[in-house]
Amino acid sequence: MDISELLLQAGNLMLVGMVSVFLFLGLLVLVVQSVAKLVPADELPVASNKPTTQAPAAQASNQVNPKLIAAISTAVQQYRNNN
Amino acid sequence: MDISELLLQAGNLMLVGMVSVFLFLGLLVLVVQSVAKLVPADELPVASNKPTTQAPAAQASNQVNPKLIAAISTAVQQYRNNN
Amino acid sequence: MDISELLLQAGNLMLVGMVSVFLFLGLLVLVVQSVAKLVPADELPVASNKPTTQAPAAQASNQVNPKLIAAISTAVQQYRNNN
Amino acid sequence: MDGLITLWHDTGIYHFEWKQLVMMAVGALLLFLAIVKKFEPLLLLPIGFGAILANIPNAGFTDPGGILYYIYEIGIGSTVFPLLIFMGVGAMTDFGALIANPKMLFLGAAAQFGIFATLFGAIALNLIPGFEFTLQDASAIAIIGGADGPTAIFLASKLAPDLLGAIAVAAYSYMALVPLIQPPIMRALTSEKERAIQMEQLRPVSKAEKILFPLLVLFACILFLPSATPLVGMFCLGNLMRESGVVDRLSGAAQNEIINTVTIFLGLAVGSKLSAEAFLSVETLGILALGAVAFSVGTGSGVMMAKVMSRLSGGKVNPLLGAAGVSAVPMAARVVNKVGLESNPQNFLLMHAMGPNVAGVLGSAVAAGVLLALVG
Amino acid sequence: MDGLITLWHDTGIYHFEWKQLVMMAVGALLLFLAIVKKFEPLLLLPIGFGAILANIPNAGFTDPGGILYYIYEIGIGSTVFPLLIFMGVGAMTDFGALIANPKMLFLGAAAQFGIFATLFGAIALNLIPGFEFTLQDASAIAIIGGADGPTAIFLASKLAPDLLGAIAVAAYSYMALVPLIQPPIMRALTSEKERAIQMEQLRPVSKAEKILFPLLVLFACILFLPSATPLVGMFCLGNLMRESGVVDRLSGAAQNEIINTVTIFLGLAVGSKLSAEAFLSVETLGILALGAVAFSVGTGSGVMMAKVMSRLSGGKVNPLLGAAGVSAVPMAARVVNKVGLESNPQNFLLMHAMGPNVAGVLGSAVAAGVLLALVG
Amino acid sequence: MDGLITLWHDTGIYHFEWKQLVMMAVGALLLFLAIVKKFEPLLLLPIGFGAILANIPNAGFTDPGGILYYIYEIGIGSTVFPLLIFMGVGAMTDFGALIANPKMLFLGAAAQFGIFATLFGAIALNLIPGFEFTLQDASAIAIIGGADGPTAIFLASKLAPDLLGAIAVAAYSYMALVPLIQPPIMRALTSEKERAIQMEQLRPVSKAEKILFPLLVLFACILFLPSATPLVGMFCLGNLMRESGVVDRLSGAAQNEIINTVTIFLGLAVGSKLSAEAFLSVETLGILALGAVAFSVGTGSGVMMAKVMSRLSGGKVNPLLGAAGVSAVPMAARVVNKVGLESNPQNFLLMHAMGPNVAGVLGSAVAAGVLLALVG
Ligand code: NA
Ligand code: NA
Ligand code: NA
């Protein structure tokens, strides 16, 4: 296959690929928006702006007595040794 | 193989199967009873009426300061993140 | 292969093996000594006389309130049940 | 834009056949039962998801080279996965209540009548045109009455791999339905007075007894029923690791990382057997019907045996305990406790029901061994 | 002392060829980047170590019977390892930010232009003598622009196994370099005022929406792009286990023991493909160059799309968010947050950038599916 | 009731041969040693259990299709399991004490004389009728003197798979017996005054030294002894993951889930090689006798080397440290500490003994590499 033929195919792939990706993710936009309308909200909604569950842990750790943490690490260590 | 032959075999299996299961588990009854007689009891016996080890944990949790639990979950979380 | 031939080979293996092991580990002695000279020490050096990380945990456990340990085991248990 | 046409010819929409859609709906139904109804979610969620993946046209999950193909062949074709699950269940099981009151083993034996009656029923179904169950098929179906998932998957993979998907789904679904299936049968077969019987407190069990128990079970199995030793052996290994107290690292691994990991893959592999050809047949309806029979008969025969033992002991055994003999650990024991409390608010049967409950696990492993030896 | 001579003839020193030494140096460089520079150490440490082991003369790590041979064939030859990683990533991903603001999916789509532009570029490189990339090779190289390791390894193992080592190394290296590659492009394409745009707070997302999301993504994929279902399906399985809340044991296993164990072996297996014959070629230089292009073009196209969306929305979208569309989770989102804070110290974009960030993961899985369907 | 007769013909009782009973008794003995005597329970419990399962007549555990067959072929036939254990041991090993006092490596070297003397002894046993050890057999037996389980299993699986069961059992049993075997030899070869020698405190070791150590060991091994790189490489990978501090997830997986899971399967697989044909032979008696010789000679040669170093250093080295050179980590180091305390209650040798102890692990891996290169 000569190079111009390949380039043509690559260009075609680029076009088809980007169209497919946009169509697919665009479809998902519609789907998610529809679901948001159809599904009732939680009574105690899950806050959407927590990316990870680690955040509260990290926060809490600032308030905790270091001696307590030491005691806990000991316990965790013991726990781990038993497992 | 015609159906009446199969039914006969199934009936036979039922009989043999139930006899075997009763003989085998009945044998285990005798074995366990003998062991109970032969083996000395523990000095501090393991209480047999604890189905799971979670029970005492669940009990204990009622006595525990919630702030402490929060601190501990933090520690466990940190511990887990490091593992 | 007759036995005296085998014994000769075994003797040869013994010699070659011990020479190799000593040369190899001896080389490592030189390498480690050189590294010690070339690499700067840590500002807060890691104490080399701790064989395992369990030691400090074991020590610390003597200073810890048993009630606290109970509370922690509870928390760890809960944590584990959730995982 | 030939590419878009190629993509279109590749889409699911272009290739779907209605049977695959139905199977995906079955998968979605299993997800619904798992997530919303909380029916045995640890198994039904991966099974349902696996069923959906396996029925995607043109995706090749179950063709050689596909991930579900590998998982099935390596894990279930070899019977390794159900045996590892059994090892983990052994490591999680406390036989204390059974050792304290070993006669409860008879309840675990009686409840296996559900298995053998269903075997007979499956063969009898052949009288209806459209059903052609062999003895192997009937045995694999009957084991649903053992109310024990890994045992059912192990036996089905050996005797009737084509029915494995339907059998596993039926087994786990009915285990989840135990709180609905059992109470009416229990109430019908017992009197109010019987249900109110309180049991004596269980004696303490020594560590040595707990360590010896798995070894003696294995030994009896070696002597009298070698065909059950794969199941019973792995179960006893797990239990010995637990009770010996010297290999907590290994016991922990069996109860956690190994069983969790294997559960995901086992579920996906079972789901991969929910193909339209195998599942959308009249036989599946038969399997579902027979599974319900199996649970009901097992419950009933367990309760009847417990009534006999209650008479013989002069009223010291609560007949409800017989229902726990089907296993379905710990669901059946909880059901016994709940029904018992209805008749007598002081009647805490949970600990007593753990005895027949774990006896039922041994009972169905023994029944599986008998079936393997005679029709395998 | 013939033995010592035999040993000498067996030593690495006696057998070394310079190419193997160079490849070991490459392995050592990867270890340096992983340990000292902290470039994606979870992958680059085992990859670097695997590269060293694979190039030891006379040790046979990658010959049949060697441990790296088994790990590669079982884990990557079967595509099982990247799919398990994807399941774990799914179990660790929170789609909340994306569900709250689904238009961010367009940013995840736009950033995939990096992939397709690079595909064209790879074919164009054939104009230079020495390069002979097929469409398969070019597609596997282009997926580096997806900024997603397991997707790149999955596609490369299917389309161009010989290039897998170089492609995986390039993908992880550039992912680690995101904080260096992206900011200049982001600053060049946006004005100070645009970068200072603050976003509205995201709405709360219900549990039901989070559970339905992976199922709907899978369903769309089944209907329109079955070739992407291995990747998307395993990802959605992981996410469903996470969000369903009923199988925390399994979700924990996917996020911890399974992904950690597989990561070690995946890294070693990728490293085992860094053999001198495959890596020391002009093609590797081309791959590294194209990878840099891919990341840059992807960042740029994401930002341009975000500028369009910013205009259309009347300035409610900060164009920096587009850069997060390349995925490289969570690095790219952090970069967006950092660059945003430079222009406006009150401007916390991290949560908003998680939307396009996870959209980018879906986007590159979709792109991989398209490439598999059209050139696979 | 033909069925009952079929079942009877299927029972263990009907099929037992006395040799299988003897092997089950051996398995039970190993369980006893593991559980009651706490001899290396992590290995001896699964080995003993595996030995029992493997010798059940008619159960087929070790036939193709049986679970022990798969576990052995996949895990030990491929040498993958011992190498993964070695990776985990590497991740659990702290080389700090050895880096602080590298001359201790000579003790780890000297103790390997136990291996090579035993090799000679095994060949000499051929003078007795009934023994016909090849050089391969003798090498695999001799490695018992390395006092390192995974090294012994690795070498035996390569050189003498038929002897693997006996060799592994001997290796782990004697490691558990170290507190009985070593002290008399240590006391016989040292004077009270020597045993009372106190050592200087060890210098602090920097993080960089600890990270470089596994890399330099691997590098030396690549240059001079490629045949040892599978063992040494996986060990150094584990240690590098530990010390680098950037991949704690992976290091944790290697030290926990991977090593625990593999230990269960490795033990079962070793046990599956305890078949009557292979184990009930005069050769097994020879292996057990040679193993005791190996440990004793290794201990003695380590102590003698330490006496030489003590003289050369002007009495700064306690000769007891030489006994730790056989490895058997950390048992041998504890024995040194205990014997040292008997002569001088202020003499804490534990930390100092960790140096030769971990040096012994390297030493026996090196010896294994030499044997593989020369007789493999
Ligand atoms: Na049962
Ligand atoms: Na992407
Ligand atoms: Na050693």
CSV table of N, CA, C and O in Angstrom, one decimal, chain C:
chain,number,residue,atom,x,y,z
C,1,MET,N,28.6,-43.4,35.2
C,1,MET,CA,29.7,-42.8,35.8
C,1,MET,C,30.0,-43.5,37.1
C,1,MET,O,29.1,-43.7,37.9
C,2,ASP,N,31.3,-43.8,37.4
C,2,ASP,CA,31.5,-44.6,38.6
C,2,ASP,C,31.7,-43.6,39.8
C,2,ASP,O,31.8,-42.4,39.6
C,3,ILE,N,31.7,-44.2,40.9
C,3,ILE,CA,31.6,-43.4,42.2
C,3,ILE,C,32.8,-42.5,42.4
C,3,ILE,O,32.6,-41.4,42.9
C,4,SER,N,34.0,-43.0,42.1
C,4,SER,CA,35.1,-42.2,42.4
C,4,SER,C,35.1,-40.9,41.5
C,4,SER,O,35.5,-39.8,41.9
C,5,GLU,N,34.7,-41.1,40.2
C,5,GLU,CA,34.5,-40.0,39.4
C,5,GLU,C,33.5,-39.0,39.9
C,5,GLU,O,33.8,-37.8,39.9
C,6,LEU,N,32.4,-39.5,40.4
C,6,LEU,CA,31.4,-38.6,41.0
C,6,LEU,C,31.9,-37.9,42.3
C,6,LEU,O,31.7,-36.7,42.4
C,7,LEU,N,32.7,-38.6,43.1
C,7,LEU,CA,33.3,-38.0,44.3
C,7,LEU,C,34.2,-36.9,43.9
C,7,LEU,O,34.3,-35.8,44.5
C,8,LEU,N,35.0,-37.1,42.8
C,8,LEU,CA,35.9,-36.1,42.3
C,8,LEU,C,35.1,-34.8,41.9
C,8,LEU,O,35.5,-33.7,42.2
C,9,GLN,N,34.1,-35.1,41.2
C,9,GLN,CA,33.3,-33.9,40.7
C,9,GLN,C,32.6,-33.2,41.9
C,9,GLN,O,32.6,-32.0,41.9
C,10,ALA,N,32.2,-34.0,42.9
C,10,ALA,CA,31.6,-33.3,44.1
C,10,ALA,C,32.6,-32.5,44.8
C,10,ALA,O,32.4,-31.4,45.2
C,11,GLY,N,33.9,-33.0,44.9
C,11,GLY,CA,34.9,-32.3,45.5
C,11,GLY,C,35.2,-31.0,44.8
C,11,GLY,O,35.4,-29.9,45.4
C,12,ASN,N,35.3,-31.1,43.5
C,12,ASN,CA,35.5,-30.0,42.6
C,12,ASN,C,34.4,-28.9,42.8
C,12,ASN,O,34.7,-27.7,42.9
C,13,LEU,N,33.2,-29.4,42.8
C,13,LEU,CA,32.0,-28.5,43.1
C,13,LEU,C,32.2,-27.7,44.4
C,13,LEU,O,31.9,-26.5,44.5
C,14,MET,N,32.6,-28.5,45.4
C,14,MET,CA,32.8,-27.9,46.7
C,14,MET,C,33.8,-26.7,46.7
C,14,MET,O,33.5,-25.6,47.1
C,15,LEU,N,34.9,-27.0,46.0
C,15,LEU,CA,35.9,-26.0,45.9
C,15,LEU,C,35.4,-24.8,45.1
C,15,LEU,O,35.5,-23.7,45.6
C,16,VAL,N,35.0,-25.1,43.9
C,16,VAL,CA,34.5,-24.0,43.0
C,16,VAL,C,33.4,-23.2,43.7
C,16,VAL,O,33.3,-22.0,43.7
C,17,GLY,N,32.5,-23.9,44.3
C,17,GLY,CA,31.3,-23.3,45.0
C,17,GLY,C,31.7,-22.4,46.1
C,17,GLY,O,31.3,-21.2,46.1
C,18,MET,N,32.6,-22.8,47.0
C,18,MET,CA,33.0,-22.0,48.1
C,18,MET,C,33.8,-20.8,47.6
C,18,MET,O,33.6,-19.7,48.1
C,19,VAL,N,34.7,-21.0,46.6
C,19,VAL,CA,35.4,-19.9,46.1
C,19,VAL,C,34.5,-18.8,45.5
C,19,VAL,O,34.6,-17.6,45.7
C,20,SER,N,33.5,-19.3,44.7
C,20,SER,CA,32.6,-18.4,44.1
C,20,SER,C,31.8,-17.6,45.1
C,20,SER,O,31.6,-16.4,45.0
C,21,VAL,N,31.3,-18.3,46.1
C,21,VAL,CA,30.4,-17.7,47.1
C,21,VAL,C,31.3,-16.6,47.8
C,21,VAL,O,30.8,-15.5,48.0
C,22,PHE,N,32.5,-16.9,48.2
C,22,PHE,CA,33.4,-16.0,48.9
C,22,PHE,C,33.7,-14.8,48.0
C,22,PHE,O,33.7,-13.6,48.4
C,23,LEU,N,34.0,-15.1,46.7
C,23,LEU,CA,34.4,-14.0,45.8
C,23,LEU,C,33.2,-13.0,45.7
C,23,LEU,O,33.3,-11.8,45.7
C,24,PHE,N,32.0,-13.6,45.5
C,24,PHE,CA,30.8,-12.8,45.2
C,24,PHE,C,30.4,-12.0,46.4
C,24,PHE,O,30.2,-10.8,46.3
C,25,LEU,N,30.4,-12.6,47.6
C,25,LEU,CA,30.0,-11.8,48.8
C,25,LEU,C,31.1,-10.9,49.2
C,25,LEU,O,30.8,-9.8,49.7
C,26,GLY,N,32.3,-11.3,48.9
C,26,GLY,CA,33.5,-10.4,49.2
C,26,GLY,C,33.4,-9.1,48.3
C,26,GLY,O,33.6,-8.0,48.8
C,27,LEU,N,33.0,-9.3,47.1
C,27,LEU,CA,32.8,-8.2,46.2
C,27,LEU,C,31.7,-7.3,46.8
C,27,LEU,O,31.9,-6.0,46.8
C,28,LEU,N,30.7,-7.9,47.3
C,28,LEU,CA,29.6,-7.1,47.8
C,28,LEU,C,30.1,-6.3,49.0
C,28,LEU,O,29.7,-5.1,49.2
C,29,VAL,N,31.0,-6.8,49.8
C,29,VAL,CA,31.6,-6.1,51.0
C,29,VAL,C,32.2,-4.8,50.4
C,29,VAL,O,32.0,-3.7,50.9
C,30,LEU,N,33.0,-5.0,49.4
C,30,LEU,CA,33.7,-3.8,48.8
C,30,LEU,C,32.7,-2.8,48.3
C,30,LEU,O,32.8,-1.6,48.5
C,31,VAL,N,31.7,-3.3,47.6
C,31,VAL,CA,30.7,-2.4,47.0
C,31,VAL,C,30.0,-1.6,48.1
C,31,VAL,O,29.8,-0.4,48.0
C,32,VAL,N,29.5,-2.3,49.1
C,32,VAL,CA,28.8,-1.6,50.2
C,32,VAL,C,29.7,-0.6,50.9
C,32,VAL,O,29.2,0.5,51.2
C,33,GLN,N,30.9,-1.0,51.1
C,33,GLN,CA,31.8,0.0,51.8
C,33,GLN,C,32.0,1.2,50.9
C,33,GLN,O,32.0,2.4,51.4
C,34,SER,N,32.2,1.0,49.6
C,34,SER,CA,32.3,2.2,48.7
C,34,SER,C,31.1,3.0,48.7
C,34,SER,O,31.2,4.3,48.8
C,35,VAL,N,29.9,2.4,48.6
C,35,VAL,CA,28.7,3.2,48.6
C,35,VAL,C,28.6,4.0,49.9
C,35,VAL,O,28.2,5.2,49.9
C,36,ALA,N,29.0,3.4,51.0
C,36,ALA,CA,28.9,4.2,52.3
C,36,ALA,C,29.7,5.4,52.3
C,36,ALA,O,29.4,6.4,52.9
C,37,LYS,N,30.9,5.3,51.5
C,37,LYS,CA,31.7,6.5,51.5
C,37,LYS,C,31.2,7.6,50.5
C,37,LYS,O,31.3,8.8,50.7
C,38,LEU,N,30.6,7.1,49.4
C,38,LEU,CA,30.1,8.0,48.4
C,38,LEU,C,28.8,8.7,48.7
C,38,LEU,O,28.6,9.8,48.3
C,39,VAL,N,27.9,7.9,49.4
C,39,VAL,CA,26.6,8.5,49.6
C,39,VAL,C,26.5,9.3,50.8
C,39,VAL,O,27.0,8.9,51.9
C,40,PRO,N,25.9,10.5,50.8
C,40,PRO,CA,25.8,11.3,52.0
C,40,PRO,C,24.8,10.7,53.0
C,40,PRO,O,23.9,10.0,52.5
C,41,ALA,N,25.1,10.9,54.2
C,41,ALA,CA,24.1,10.4,55.3
C,41,ALA,C,22.8,11.2,55.2
C,41,ALA,O,22.8,12.3,54.8
C,42,ASP,N,21.8,10.6,55.7
C,42,ASP,CA,20.5,11.3,55.8
C,42,ASP,C,20.6,12.3,56.9
C,42,ASP,O,21.4,12.2,57.8
C,43,GLU,N,19.9,13.4,56.7
C,43,GLU,CA,19.9,14.4,57.8
C,43,GLU,C,19.4,13.9,59.1
C,43,GLU,O,19.9,14.1,60.1
C,44,LEU,N,18.2,13.2,59.0
C,44,LEU,CA,17.7,12.5,60.1
C,44,LEU,C,17.9,11.0,59.8
C,44,LEU,O,17.0,10.4,59.2
C,45,PRO,N,19.0,10.4,60.2
C,45,PRO,CA,19.3,9.1,59.7
C,45,PRO,C,18.3,8.0,60.2
C,45,PRO,O,17.8,8.1,61.4
C,46,VAL,N,18.1,7.0,59.4
C,46,VAL,CA,17.3,5.9,59.8
C,46,VAL,C,18.2,5.0,60.7
C,46,VAL,O,19.3,4.7,60.4
C,47,ALA,N,17.7,4.8,61.9
C,47,ALA,CA,18.5,4.0,62.8
C,47,ALA,C,18.6,2.6,62.3
C,47,ALA,O,17.6,1.9,61.9
C,48,SER,N,19.9,2.1,62.2
C,48,SER,CA,20.1,0.8,61.5
C,48,SER,C,19.8,-0.3,62.5
C,48,SER,O,19.8,-1.5,62.1
C,49,ASN,N,19.7,0.0,63.7
C,49,ASN,CA,19.5,-1.2,64.7
C,49,ASN,C,18.1,-1.5,65.0
C,49,ASN,O,17.8,-1.9,66.1
C,50,LYS,N,17.2,-1.2,64.1
C,50,LYS,CA,15.8,-1.7,64.3
C,50,LYS,C,15.6,-2.8,63.2
C,50,LYS,O,15.6,-2.6,62.1
C,51,PRO,N,15.6,-4.1,63.7
C,51,PRO,CA,15.5,-5.2,62.7
C,51,PRO,C,14.1,-5.2,62.0
C,51,PRO,O,14.0,-5.4,60.9
C,52,THR,N,13.1,-4.9,62.8
C,52,THR,CA,11.7,-5.0,62.2
C,52,THR,C,11.0,-3.7,62.7
C,52,THR,O,11.4,-3.1,63.8
C,53,THR,N,9.9,-3.4,62.1
C,53,THR,CA,9.1,-2.3,62.5
C,53,THR,C,8.2,-2.6,63.6
C,53,THR,O,7.6,-1.8,64.2
C,54,GLN,N,8.2,-3.9,64.0
C,54,GLN,CA,7.3,-4.3,65.0
C,54,GLN,C,7.8,-3.9,66.4
C,54,GLN,O,7.0,-3.6,67.3
C,55,ALA,N,9.1,-3.8,66.5
C,55,ALA,CA,9.7,-3.5,67.8
C,55,ALA,C,9.1,-2.2,68.5
C,55,ALA,O,8.6,-2.3,69.6
C,56,PRO,N,9.1,-1.1,67.8
C,56,PRO,CA,8.5,0.1,68.5
C,56,PRO,C,7.1,-0.1,68.8
C,56,PRO,O,6.6,0.4,69.9
C,57,ALA,N,6.3,-0.8,68.0
C,57,ALA,CA,4.9,-1.0,68.3
C,57,ALA,C,4.8,-1.8,69.6
C,57,ALA,O,4.0,-1.5,70.4
C,58,ALA,N,5.6,-2.8,69.7
C,58,ALA,CA,5.5,-3.7,70.9
C,58,ALA,C,5.9,-2.8,72.1
C,58,ALA,O,5.2,-2.9,73.1
C,59,GLN,N,6.9,-2.0,72.0
C,59,GLN,CA,7.2,-1.1,73.1
C,59,GLN,C,6.1,-0.2,73.5
C,59,GLN,O,5.6,-0.1,74.6
C,60,ALA,N,5.6,0.5,72.4
C,60,ALA,CA,4.5,1.5,72.7
C,60,ALA,C,3.3,0.8,73.3
C,60,ALA,O,2.7,1.4,74.2
C,61,SER,N,3.1,-0.4,73.0
C,61,SER,CA,1.9,-1.1,73.5
C,61,SER,C,1.9,-1.2,75.0
C,61,SER,O,0.8,-1.2,75.7
C,62,ASN,N,3.1,-1.1,75.6
C,62,ASN,CA,3.1,-1.2,77.1
C,62,ASN,C,2.6,0.1,77.7
C,62,ASN,O,2.2,0.1,78.9
C,63,GLN,N,2.6,1.2,77.0
C,63,GLN,CA,2.2,2.5,77.5
C,63,GLN,C,0.8,2.8,77.3
C,63,GLN,O,0.2,3.8,77.7
C,64,VAL,N,0.1,1.9,76.5
C,64,VAL,CA,-1.2,2.3,76.1
C,64,VAL,C,-2.3,1.7,77.0
C,64,VAL,O,-2.3,0.6,77.4
C,65,ASN,N,-3.3,2.6,77.3
C,65,ASN,CA,-4.4,2.2,78.0
C,65,ASN,C,-5.2,1.0,77.4
C,65,ASN,O,-5.6,1.1,76.3
C,66,PRO,N,-5.4,0.0,78.2
C,66,PRO,CA,-6.1,-1.2,77.6
C,66,PRO,C,-7.5,-0.9,77.1
C,66,PRO,O,-7.9,-1.6,76.1
C,67,LYS,N,-8.1,0.0,77.7
C,67,LYS,CA,-9.5,0.3,77.2
C,67,LYS,C,-9.4,0.9,75.8
C,67,LYS,O,-10.3,0.6,75.0
C,68,LEU,N,-8.4,1.7,75.6
C,68,LEU,CA,-8.2,2.3,74.3
C,68,LEU,C,-8.0,1.2,73.3
C,68,LEU,O,-8.5,1.2,72.2
C,69,ILE,N,-7.1,0.3,73.7
C,69,ILE,CA,-6.8,-0.9,72.7
C,69,ILE,C,-8.1,-1.6,72.4
C,69,ILE,O,-8.4,-1.9,71.2
C,70,ALA,N,-9.0,-1.8,73.4
C,70,ALA,CA,-10.3,-2.5,73.2
C,70,ALA,C,-11.1,-1.7,72.1
C,70,ALA,O,-11.6,-2.2,71.2
C,71,ALA,N,-11.1,-0.4,72.4
C,71,ALA,CA,-11.9,0.5,71.5
C,71,ALA,C,-11.4,0.4,70.1
C,71,ALA,O,-12.1,0.3,69.1
C,72,ILE,N,-10.0,0.4,70.0
C,72,ILE,CA,-9.4,0.4,68.7
C,72,ILE,C,-9.7,-1.0,68.0
C,72,ILE,O,-10.0,-1.0,66.8
C,73,SER,N,-9.6,-2.0,68.7
C,73,SER,CA,-9.8,-3.3,68.1
C,73,SER,C,-11.2,-3.4,67.5
C,73,SER,O,-11.5,-3.9,66.5
C,74,THR,N,-12.2,-2.8,68.3
C,74,THR,CA,-13.5,-2.7,67.8
C,74,THR,C,-13.6,-2.0,66.5
C,74,THR,O,-14.2,-2.4,65.5
C,75,ALA,N,-12.9,-0.8,66.5
C,75,ALA,CA,-12.9,0.0,65.2
C,75,ALA,C,-12.3,-0.8,64.1
C,75,ALA,O,-12.8,-0.8,63.0
C,76,VAL,N,-11.2,-1.5,64.4
C,76,VAL,CA,-10.5,-2.2,63.3
C,76,VAL,C,-11.4,-3.3,62.8
C,76,VAL,O,-11.6,-3.6,61.6
C,77,GLN,N,-12.1,-4.0,63.8
C,77,GLN,CA,-13.1,-5.0,63.4
C,77,GLN,C,-14.1,-4.5,62.5
C,77,GLN,O,-14.4,-5.1,61.5
C,78,GLN,N,-14.7,-3.4,62.9
C,78,GLN,CA,-15.8,-2.8,62.1
C,78,GLN,C,-15.2,-2.4,60.7
C,78,GLN,O,-15.9,-2.7,59.7
C,79,TYR,N,-14.0,-1.9,60.7
C,79,TYR,CA,-13.4,-1.5,59.5
C,79,TYR,C,-13.2,-2.7,58.6
C,79,TYR,O,-13.6,-2.8,57.4
C,80,ARG,N,-12.8,-3.8,59.2
C,80,ARG,CA,-12.6,-5.0,58.5
C,80,ARG,C,-13.9,-5.6,58.0
C,80,ARG,O,-14.0,-6.1,56.8
C,81,ASN,N,-14.9,-5.6,58.8
C,81,ASN,CA,-16.2,-6.1,58.3
C,81,ASN,C,-16.7,-5.3,57.1
C,81,ASN,O,-17.4,-5.9,56.2
C,82,ASN,N,-16.4,-4.1,57.1
C,82,ASN,CA,-16.8,-3.3,55.9
C,82,ASN,C,-15.9,-3.5,54.7
C,82,ASN,O,-16.1,-3.0,53.6
C,83,ASN,N,-14.9,-4.3,54.8
C,83,ASN,CA,-14.0,-4.5,53.7
C,83,ASN,C,-14.0,-6.0,53.3
C,83,ASN,O,-13.1,-6.5,52.7
